[in-house]
mmCIF file of C-alpha atoms in Angstrom:
data_model
loop_
_atom_site.group_PDB
_atom_site.id
_atom_site.type_symbol
_atom_site.label_atom_id
_atom_site.label_comp_id
_atom_site.label_asym_id
_atom_site.label_seq_id
_atom_site.Cartn_x
_atom_site.Cartn_y
_atom_site.Cartn_z
ATOM 1 C CA MET A 1 -17.899 17.881 -7.995
ATOM 2 C CA LYS A 2 -16.343 16.840 -4.691
ATOM 3 C CA ALA A 3 -12.591 16.370 -4.221
ATOM 4 C CA VAL A 4 -10.117 15.974 -1.367
ATOM 5 C CA LYS A 5 -7.242 18.467 -1.368
ATOM 6 C CA ILE A 6 -4.108 18.849 0.767
ATOM 7 C CA THR A 7 -3.904 22.627 1.032
ATOM 8 C CA ALA A 8 -0.951 23.010 3.395
ATOM 9 C CA VAL A 9 1.087 21.037 5.923
ATOM 10 C CA ARG A 10 -1.360 18.963 8.025
ATOM 11 C CA GLN A 11 -4.312 20.637 6.349
ATOM 12 C CA MET A 12 -6.764 18.673 4.231
ATOM 13 C CA GLU A 13 -10.135 19.857 2.967
ATOM 14 C CA VAL A 14 -13.093 18.665 0.924
ATOM 15 C CA VAL A 15 -13.457 21.117 -1.954
ATOM 16 C CA GLU A 16 -15.544 21.612 -5.076
ATOM 17 C CA VAL A 17 -13.778 21.348 -8.442
ATOM 18 C CA ASP A 18 -15.031 21.501 -12.004
ATOM 19 C CA SER A 19 -16.031 18.317 -13.782
ATOM 20 C CA GLU A 20 -14.456 17.660 -17.194
ATOM 21 C CA GLU A 21 -15.627 15.923 -20.333
ATOM 22 C CA PRO A 22 -13.285 13.579 -22.236
ATOM 23 C CA GLN A 23 -11.478 15.007 -25.219
ATOM 24 C CA ALA A 24 -10.172 13.000 -28.172
ATOM 25 C CA GLY A 25 -8.205 10.004 -26.918
ATOM 26 C CA GLU A 26 -9.424 10.405 -23.342
ATOM 27 C CA VAL A 27 -11.518 8.308 -20.984
ATOM 28 C CA LYS A 28 -13.673 9.710 -18.210
ATOM 29 C CA ILE A 29 -13.720 7.424 -15.190
ATOM 30 C CA ARG A 30 -15.854 7.593 -12.071
ATOM 31 C CA LEU A 31 -13.790 6.915 -8.970
ATOM 32 C CA GLN A 32 -15.071 4.310 -6.544
ATOM 33 C CA TYR A 33 -12.071 3.871 -4.237
ATOM 34 C CA VAL A 34 -8.814 5.823 -4.048
ATOM 35 C CA GLY A 35 -6.013 4.797 -1.685
ATOM 36 C CA PHE A 36 -3.788 7.005 0.415
ATOM 37 C CA CYS A 37 -0.160 5.968 -0.046
ATOM 38 C CA GLY A 38 3.062 6.779 1.776
ATOM 39 C CA SER A 39 3.801 9.686 -0.567
ATOM 40 C CA ASP A 40 0.438 11.225 0.374
ATOM 41 C CA LEU A 41 1.316 10.930 4.063
ATOM 42 C CA SER A 42 4.676 12.596 3.361
ATOM 43 C CA THR A 43 2.897 15.369 1.476
ATOM 44 C CA TYR A 44 0.476 15.861 4.358
ATOM 45 C CA LEU A 45 3.374 16.091 6.814
ATOM 46 C CA GLY A 46 5.354 18.475 4.581
ATOM 47 C CA LYS A 47 8.089 15.948 3.875
ATOM 48 C CA ASN A 48 7.575 15.253 0.172
ATOM 49 C CA PRO A 49 10.121 17.281 -1.841
ATOM 50 C CA MET A 50 8.561 16.305 -5.185
ATOM 51 C CA VAL A 51 5.026 17.530 -4.535
ATOM 52 C CA LYS A 52 3.519 20.706 -5.945
ATOM 53 C CA MET A 53 1.191 22.149 -3.290
ATOM 54 C CA PRO A 54 -1.740 22.529 -2.931
ATOM 55 C CA VAL A 55 -2.621 19.198 -4.485
ATOM 56 C CA ILE A 56 -5.446 16.719 -4.879
ATOM 57 C CA PRO A 57 -3.819 13.436 -3.770
ATOM 58 C CA GLY A 58 -4.467 9.942 -5.036
ATOM 59 C CA HIS A 59 -3.029 7.562 -7.600
ATOM 60 C CA GLU A 60 -4.166 4.161 -6.302
ATOM 61 C CA VAL A 61 -7.399 3.814 -8.177
ATOM 62 C CA GLY A 62 -10.435 1.587 -8.431
ATOM 63 C CA ALA A 63 -12.917 3.074 -10.889
ATOM 64 C CA VAL A 64 -15.559 2.480 -13.545
ATOM 65 C CA VAL A 65 -15.466 3.869 -17.076
ATOM 66 C CA GLU A 66 -18.190 6.500 -17.447
ATOM 67 C CA LYS A 67 -17.589 7.910 -20.913
ATOM 68 C CA VAL A 68 -15.062 7.682 -23.737
ATOM 69 C CA GLY A 69 -13.959 10.404 -26.121
ATOM 70 C CA PRO A 70 -13.349 10.113 -29.859
ATOM 71 C CA GLY A 71 -10.503 7.881 -30.930
ATOM 72 C CA VAL A 72 -10.550 5.588 -27.886
ATOM 73 C CA PRO A 73 -10.129 1.864 -28.759
ATOM 74 C CA GLU A 74 -13.251 -0.291 -28.579
ATOM 75 C CA GLY A 75 -11.712 -2.320 -25.739
ATOM 76 C CA LEU A 76 -12.590 0.454 -23.291
ATOM 77 C CA LYS A 77 -16.341 0.755 -22.753
ATOM 78 C CA PRO A 78 -18.615 2.470 -20.216
ATOM 79 C CA GLY A 79 -19.253 0.259 -17.197
ATOM 80 C CA MET A 80 -15.866 -1.484 -17.252
ATOM 81 C CA VAL A 81 -13.962 -1.773 -13.960
ATOM 82 C CA VAL A 82 -10.503 -0.237 -14.368
ATOM 83 C CA THR A 83 -7.431 0.958 -12.565
ATOM 84 C CA VAL A 84 -4.952 3.620 -13.650
ATOM 85 C CA ASN A 85 -1.280 3.844 -14.521
ATOM 86 C CA PRO A 86 -0.673 7.188 -12.777
ATOM 87 C CA TYR A 87 2.693 8.079 -14.320
ATOM 88 C CA THR A 88 3.454 10.227 -17.348
ATOM 89 C CA ASN A 89 6.290 9.664 -19.790
ATOM 90 C CA CYS A 90 7.697 12.209 -22.210
ATOM 91 C CA GLY A 91 8.916 9.771 -24.876
ATOM 92 C CA LYS A 92 12.102 11.806 -25.381
ATOM 93 C CA CYS A 93 14.393 11.393 -22.350
ATOM 94 C CA ALA A 94 17.050 8.697 -21.898
ATOM 95 C CA SER A 95 14.720 6.488 -19.828
ATOM 96 C CA CYS A 96 11.957 6.596 -22.434
ATOM 97 C CA ARG A 97 14.449 6.055 -25.251
ATOM 98 C CA ASN A 98 15.609 2.904 -23.456
ATOM 99 C CA GLY A 99 12.052 1.620 -23.021
ATOM 100 C CA ARG A 100 11.962 2.197 -19.261
ATOM 101 C CA VAL A 101 9.092 4.656 -19.294
ATOM 102 C CA ASN A 102 8.391 4.077 -15.587
ATOM 103 C CA ALA A 103 11.572 6.046 -14.829
ATOM 104 C CA CYS A 104 10.885 8.949 -17.200
ATOM 105 C CA GLN A 105 13.057 11.914 -16.280
ATOM 106 C CA HIS A 106 10.055 14.217 -16.572
ATOM 107 C CA ASN A 107 7.438 11.956 -14.976
ATOM 108 C CA GLU A 108 4.501 13.605 -13.240
ATOM 109 C CA THR A 109 2.637 11.209 -10.967
ATOM 110 C CA LEU A 110 -1.020 11.794 -10.162
ATOM 111 C CA GLY A 111 -1.306 13.351 -6.718
ATOM 112 C CA VAL A 112 2.345 14.410 -6.566
ATOM 113 C CA GLN A 113 3.558 16.669 -9.379
ATOM 114 C CA ARG A 114 -0.029 17.130 -10.654
ATOM 115 C CA ASN A 115 -3.497 16.876 -9.180
ATOM 116 C CA GLY A 116 -4.545 13.312 -8.483
ATOM 117 C CA ALA A 117 -7.616 11.115 -8.529
ATOM 118 C CA MET A 118 -9.220 11.714 -5.132
ATOM 119 C CA ARG A 119 -12.281 13.267 -6.754
ATOM 120 C CA GLU A 120 -15.562 12.002 -8.172
ATOM 121 C CA THR A 121 -14.450 11.812 -11.823
ATOM 122 C CA ILE A 122 -11.286 12.383 -13.833
ATOM 123 C CA CYS A 123 -10.388 12.341 -17.539
ATOM 124 C CA LEU A 124 -7.189 10.562 -18.557
ATOM 125 C CA PRO A 125 -5.473 9.429 -21.776
ATOM 126 C CA TRP A 126 -6.866 6.033 -22.732
ATOM 127 C CA GLU A 127 -3.371 4.500 -22.610
ATOM 128 C CA LYS A 128 -3.274 5.098 -18.833
ATOM 129 C CA VAL A 129 -6.598 3.340 -18.140
ATOM 130 C CA ILE A 130 -6.137 -0.378 -17.446
ATOM 131 C CA PRO A 131 -9.036 -2.866 -17.618
ATOM 132 C CA ALA A 132 -9.064 -4.926 -14.425
ATOM 133 C CA GLY A 133 -10.722 -8.122 -15.590
ATOM 134 C CA LEU A 134 -12.989 -9.593 -12.935
ATOM 135 C CA LEU A 135 -11.667 -7.539 -10.030
ATOM 136 C CA THR A 136 -13.813 -5.198 -7.968
ATOM 137 C CA PRO A 137 -13.019 -1.471 -7.753
ATOM 138 C CA ARG A 138 -12.059 -2.026 -4.121
ATOM 139 C CA GLU A 139 -9.460 -4.625 -5.121
ATOM 140 C CA CYS A 140 -8.247 -2.365 -7.923
ATOM 141 C CA ALA A 141 -7.144 0.273 -5.421
ATOM 142 C CA LEU A 142 -4.405 -2.146 -4.274
ATOM 143 C CA ILE A 143 -2.941 -2.766 -7.740
ATOM 144 C CA GLU A 144 -0.607 0.225 -8.123
ATOM 145 C CA PRO A 145 1.281 -0.070 -4.803
ATOM 146 C CA MET A 146 1.698 -3.816 -5.220
ATOM 147 C CA SER A 147 2.951 -3.307 -8.781
ATOM 148 C CA VAL A 148 5.800 -1.166 -7.411
ATOM 149 C CA GLY A 149 6.924 -4.165 -5.334
ATOM 150 C CA PHE A 150 6.530 -6.472 -8.323
ATOM 151 C CA HIS A 151 8.730 -4.157 -10.391
ATOM 152 C CA ALA A 152 11.470 -4.211 -7.743
ATOM 153 C CA VAL A 153 11.592 -7.998 -8.008
ATOM 154 C CA SER A 154 12.013 -7.701 -11.768
ATOM 155 C CA ARG A 155 14.846 -5.213 -11.232
ATOM 156 C CA ALA A 156 16.465 -7.749 -8.876
ATOM 157 C CA GLN A 157 16.175 -10.554 -11.449
ATOM 158 C CA VAL A 158 14.977 -12.892 -8.694
ATOM 159 C CA THR A 159 15.032 -16.622 -9.432
ATOM 160 C CA ASP A 160 14.140 -19.809 -7.569
ATOM 161 C CA ILE A 161 17.675 -20.234 -6.203
ATOM 162 C CA ASP A 162 17.682 -16.846 -4.458
ATOM 163 C CA VAL A 163 17.098 -15.878 -0.862
ATOM 164 C CA VAL A 164 15.393 -12.478 -0.798
ATOM 165 C CA LEU A 165 15.280 -10.188 2.228
ATOM 166 C CA VAL A 166 12.471 -7.620 1.979
ATOM 167 C CA ILE A 167 12.902 -4.754 4.454
ATOM 168 C CA GLY A 168 9.547 -3.139 5.119
ATOM 169 C CA CYS A 169 6.186 -4.896 5.035
ATOM 170 C CA GLY A 170 3.926 -2.117 3.866
ATOM 171 C CA MET A 171 1.945 -2.486 0.643
ATOM 172 C CA VAL A 172 4.985 -2.107 -1.606
ATOM 173 C CA GLY A 173 7.013 -4.558 0.478
ATOM 174 C CA MET A 174 4.123 -7.029 0.430
ATOM 175 C CA GLY A 175 4.122 -6.824 -3.345
ATOM 176 C CA ALA A 176 7.834 -7.667 -3.371
ATOM 177 C CA ILE A 177 7.209 -10.603 -1.031
ATOM 178 C CA VAL A 178 4.424 -11.982 -3.220
ATOM 179 C CA ARG A 179 6.363 -11.677 -6.462
ATOM 180 C CA SER A 180 9.561 -13.150 -5.007
ATOM 181 C CA ALA A 181 7.620 -16.138 -3.667
ATOM 182 C CA GLN A 182 5.891 -16.565 -7.037
ATOM 183 C CA ARG A 183 9.316 -16.837 -8.643
ATOM 184 C CA GLY A 184 10.265 -19.609 -6.239
ATOM 185 C CA ALA A 185 12.654 -17.642 -4.040
ATOM 186 C CA THR A 186 12.975 -18.105 -0.293
ATOM 187 C CA VAL A 187 11.729 -14.877 1.279
ATOM 188 C CA ILE A 188 12.711 -13.257 4.582
ATOM 189 C CA ALA A 189 10.425 -10.421 5.670
ATOM 190 C CA ALA A 190 11.746 -7.713 8.005
ATOM 191 C CA ASP A 191 9.681 -5.087 9.800
ATOM 192 C CA ILE A 192 9.226 -3.487 13.224
ATOM 193 C CA ASP A 193 5.612 -4.656 13.586
ATOM 194 C CA ASP A 194 4.791 -8.270 14.486
ATOM 195 C CA ASP A 195 1.283 -8.073 13.009
ATOM 196 C CA LYS A 196 2.708 -7.103 9.643
ATOM 197 C CA LEU A 197 5.256 -9.893 9.880
ATOM 198 C CA GLN A 198 2.542 -12.462 10.505
ATOM 199 C CA LEU A 199 0.675 -11.201 7.455
ATOM 200 C CA ALA A 200 3.915 -11.373 5.473
ATOM 201 C CA LYS A 201 3.951 -15.119 6.157
ATOM 202 C CA GLN A 202 0.497 -15.396 4.622
ATOM 203 C CA MET A 203 1.755 -13.488 1.587
ATOM 204 C CA GLY A 204 4.659 -15.884 0.978
ATOM 205 C CA ALA A 205 7.505 -15.159 3.401
ATOM 206 C CA SER A 206 9.259 -18.251 4.761
ATOM 207 C CA TYR A 207 10.971 -16.394 7.609
ATOM 208 C CA VAL A 208 10.428 -13.142 9.489
ATOM 209 C CA VAL A 209 12.661 -10.902 11.571
ATOM 210 C CA ASN A 210 11.629 -8.005 13.796
ATOM 211 C CA THR A 211 14.197 -5.268 13.235
ATOM 212 C CA HIS A 212 13.162 -3.509 16.440
ATOM 213 C CA HIS A 213 14.091 -6.220 18.938
ATOM 214 C CA ASP A 214 15.870 -9.034 17.005
ATOM 215 C CA ASP A 215 19.584 -9.274 16.300
ATOM 216 C CA VAL A 216 19.037 -8.840 12.582
ATOM 217 C CA HIS A 217 22.539 -9.786 11.470
ATOM 218 C CA ALA A 218 22.628 -12.987 13.527
ATOM 219 C CA ARG A 219 19.112 -13.996 12.503
ATOM 220 C CA VAL A 220 19.718 -13.397 8.804
ATOM 221 C CA LEU A 221 22.971 -15.379 8.838
ATOM 222 C CA GLU A 222 21.178 -18.201 10.629
ATOM 223 C CA MET A 223 18.424 -18.216 8.006
ATOM 224 C CA THR A 224 20.877 -18.238 5.096
ATOM 225 C CA ALA A 225 23.437 -20.810 6.292
ATOM 226 C CA GLY A 226 25.917 -18.017 6.948
ATOM 227 C CA PHE A 227 25.875 -16.549 3.428
ATOM 228 C CA GLY A 228 23.423 -13.663 3.732
ATOM 229 C CA PRO A 229 20.577 -13.032 1.277
ATOM 230 C CA ASP A 230 21.260 -12.952 -2.439
ATOM 231 C CA VAL A 231 18.865 -10.030 -2.818
ATOM 232 C CA VAL A 232 17.829 -7.269 -0.411
ATOM 233 C CA ILE A 233 14.861 -5.084 -1.345
ATOM 234 C CA GLU A 234 14.701 -1.849 0.661
ATOM 235 C CA ALA A 235 11.051 -0.765 0.894
ATOM 236 C CA VAL A 236 11.134 1.655 3.834
ATOM 237 C CA GLY A 237 13.211 4.689 2.952
ATOM 238 C CA SER A 238 15.349 5.429 6.001
ATOM 239 C CA ALA A 239 19.069 5.780 6.620
ATOM 240 C CA GLU A 240 19.025 2.760 8.926
ATOM 241 C CA THR A 241 17.351 0.422 6.437
ATOM 242 C CA TYR A 242 19.579 1.540 3.570
ATOM 243 C CA GLN A 243 22.620 0.728 5.690
ATOM 244 C CA MET A 244 21.063 -2.566 6.758
ATOM 245 C CA ALA A 245 20.556 -3.560 3.126
ATOM 246 C CA VAL A 246 24.238 -3.089 2.261
ATOM 247 C CA ASP A 247 25.431 -4.675 5.499
ATOM 248 C CA GLU A 248 23.258 -7.798 5.260
ATOM 249 C CA VAL A 249 23.342 -8.657 1.549
ATOM 250 C CA ALA A 250 25.576 -11.553 0.547
ATOM 251 C CA PHE A 251 28.840 -11.099 -1.292
ATOM 252 C CA THR A 252 28.048 -10.483 -5.005
ATOM 253 C CA GLY A 253 24.431 -9.829 -4.032
ATOM 254 C CA ARG A 254 21.890 -7.343 -5.394
ATOM 255 C CA VAL A 255 20.474 -4.417 -3.412
ATOM 256 C CA ILE A 256 17.268 -2.883 -4.768
ATOM 257 C CA CYS A 257 16.285 0.549 -3.447
ATOM 258 C CA ILE A 258 12.638 1.639 -3.577
ATOM 259 C CA GLY A 259 12.212 3.956 -0.596
ATOM 260 C CA TYR A 260 13.315 7.575 -0.518
ATOM 261 C CA ALA A 261 15.460 8.253 2.544
ATOM 262 C CA LYS A 262 14.520 11.599 4.078
ATOM 263 C CA THR A 263 18.080 12.289 5.255
ATOM 264 C CA GLU A 264 21.586 11.736 3.946
ATOM 265 C CA VAL A 265 22.882 8.170 4.272
ATOM 266 C CA SER A 266 26.451 7.256 5.242
ATOM 267 C CA PHE A 267 27.858 3.980 3.922
ATOM 268 C CA GLN A 268 30.945 1.888 4.459
ATOM 269 C CA THR A 269 31.721 2.007 0.754
ATOM 270 C CA LYS A 270 34.269 -0.784 1.115
ATOM 271 C CA TYR A 271 31.303 -3.159 1.092
ATOM 272 C CA PHE A 272 30.332 -1.940 -2.367
ATOM 273 C CA VAL A 273 33.706 -3.077 -3.653
ATOM 274 C CA GLN A 274 34.547 -6.032 -1.408
ATOM 275 C CA LYS A 275 31.149 -7.618 -1.954
ATOM 276 C CA GLU A 276 31.079 -6.529 -5.630
ATOM 277 C CA LEU A 277 27.478 -5.478 -5.175
ATOM 278 C CA ASP A 278 24.864 -4.595 -7.740
ATOM 279 C CA ILE A 279 22.982 -1.621 -6.276
ATOM 280 C CA ARG A 280 19.918 -0.710 -8.318
ATOM 281 C CA GLY A 281 17.135 1.794 -7.999
ATOM 282 C CA SER A 282 13.551 0.760 -8.647
ATOM 283 C CA ARG A 283 11.003 3.401 -9.557
ATOM 284 C CA ASN A 284 7.264 3.066 -10.106
ATOM 285 C CA ALA A 285 6.179 0.127 -12.295
ATOM 286 C CA GLN A 286 5.904 -1.040 -15.872
ATOM 287 C CA PRO A 287 2.600 -1.935 -17.583
ATOM 288 C CA SER A 288 3.628 -5.597 -17.345
ATOM 289 C CA ASP A 289 3.833 -5.252 -13.551
ATOM 290 C CA PHE A 290 0.247 -3.969 -13.436
ATOM 291 C CA ARG A 291 -0.888 -6.959 -15.505
ATOM 292 C CA ALA A 292 0.978 -9.353 -13.219
ATOM 293 C CA VAL A 293 -0.695 -7.927 -10.091
ATOM 294 C CA ILE A 294 -4.121 -8.139 -11.716
ATOM 295 C CA HIS A 295 -3.427 -11.772 -12.575
ATOM 296 C CA TYR A 296 -2.373 -12.447 -8.974
ATOM 297 C CA LEU A 297 -5.436 -10.777 -7.458
ATOM 298 C CA GLU A 298 -7.763 -12.644 -9.831
ATOM 299 C CA ARG A 299 -6.711 -15.875 -8.131
ATOM 300 C CA HIS A 300 -8.359 -14.617 -4.908
ATOM 301 C CA THR A 301 -5.553 -15.965 -2.720
ATOM 302 C CA CYS A 302 -4.593 -12.487 -1.473
ATOM 303 C CA PRO A 303 -6.009 -11.551 1.967
ATOM 304 C CA VAL A 304 -7.389 -8.263 0.629
ATOM 305 C CA ASP A 305 -9.401 -7.436 3.745
ATOM 306 C CA LYS A 306 -6.268 -7.542 5.899
ATOM 307 C CA LEU A 307 -4.477 -5.099 3.585
ATOM 308 C CA ILE A 308 -7.201 -2.471 3.897
ATOM 309 C CA SER A 309 -6.950 -0.793 7.285
ATOM 310 C CA GLU A 310 -10.115 1.273 6.879
ATOM 311 C CA VAL A 311 -12.479 2.777 4.321
ATOM 312 C CA VAL A 312 -13.532 6.386 4.865
ATOM 313 C CA THR A 313 -15.590 9.081 3.173
ATOM 314 C CA PRO A 314 -13.966 12.277 1.869
ATOM 315 C CA GLU A 315 -15.230 14.099 4.948
ATOM 316 C CA GLN A 316 -13.574 11.509 7.194
ATOM 317 C CA ALA A 317 -10.270 11.592 5.283
ATOM 318 C CA PRO A 318 -8.534 14.355 7.321
ATOM 319 C CA ALA A 319 -9.122 12.511 10.599
ATOM 320 C CA ALA A 320 -7.959 9.242 9.030
ATOM 321 C CA MET A 321 -4.745 10.889 7.862
ATOM 322 C CA GLU A 322 -4.120 12.224 11.368
ATOM 323 C CA ARG A 323 -4.542 8.704 12.780
ATOM 324 C CA TRP A 324 -2.062 7.383 10.227
ATOM 325 C CA ALA A 325 0.427 10.128 11.065
ATOM 326 C CA ALA A 326 0.167 9.187 14.751
ATOM 327 C CA GLN A 327 0.751 5.452 14.118
ATOM 328 C CA PRO A 328 2.394 5.056 10.695
ATOM 329 C CA GLY A 329 3.557 1.514 11.362
ATOM 330 C CA LYS A 330 0.048 0.195 11.982
ATOM 331 C CA VAL A 331 -1.563 1.153 8.666
ATOM 332 C CA PHE A 332 -1.500 -0.718 5.380
ATOM 333 C CA ARG A 333 -3.981 1.173 3.224
ATOM 334 C CA ILE A 334 -6.677 3.720 3.903
ATOM 335 C CA LEU A 335 -9.183 3.823 1.069
ATOM 336 C CA VAL A 336 -11.422 6.813 0.412
ATOM 337 C CA THR A 337 -14.757 5.866 -1.127
ATOM 338 C CA MET A 338 -15.778 8.454 -3.705
ATOM 339 C CA SER A 339 -18.949 6.772 -4.949
#
């Protein structure tokens, strides 16, 4: 069967791989749409330290159940539209012992530490296959990245009295904006691209700030009556945005870190103490976050078409990745249609 594989830095090919049949406890799904995410772009550019190369990318999945193996619950049937929880959990490490399986010490994410879903079919443990209700496979490909943003909001314990600054309006940041607004918070969206900021308003942001040409500190103080935001969610992964998060958050605020900075970050650590900050990492998503995103998308209030930059075939995928590498700030999601 056909699959897309990143074989080396800036090299992507369409290859043939063997098809598998589901074993006991497994579900075979037929992929309809698989999204490229920021980690795939980093892998393609040789900047992803976690990846095992060569690798089949893809963990943002919209699929249909094709076949089930023995021992799979009756709730999963051929023909059902599903998405996938792409993370593994060992059940033995400290994270798993504490019930936070999304942060498993030995996690292997599809398309990163193990081959992913950008192929015609894949067999997975039934526990990782999530029924998507009335959603289409195309909509399902947006669930995983948005769930990462939803999880960050849970880590921040956002409430309706909070002002939340979300730095970075990609798919993960948009998820954080949506979930914060759902919880009644006042949301400030920050990005370098005005088009993304306008879309952030549609997704629930009350205010926007362009970090490229605005005086961010002055604008944020103006928007928060001089206090600063109660919560800052960093969804970019750069030294500058990490520093911005600590600088701009209010005294006794919460800083939630999603992005991986590619370089070392220098901080004025006095702010950690003087502001008595809570600085928390946020990794992947919990099953409850997936369910919450599905519930949100089922309302059909999300401008799905504006979140999908383009849909390409496997043969067109290498050129699409090159376009994304040339203009990373202009792309939300590239979907590869495998059907």
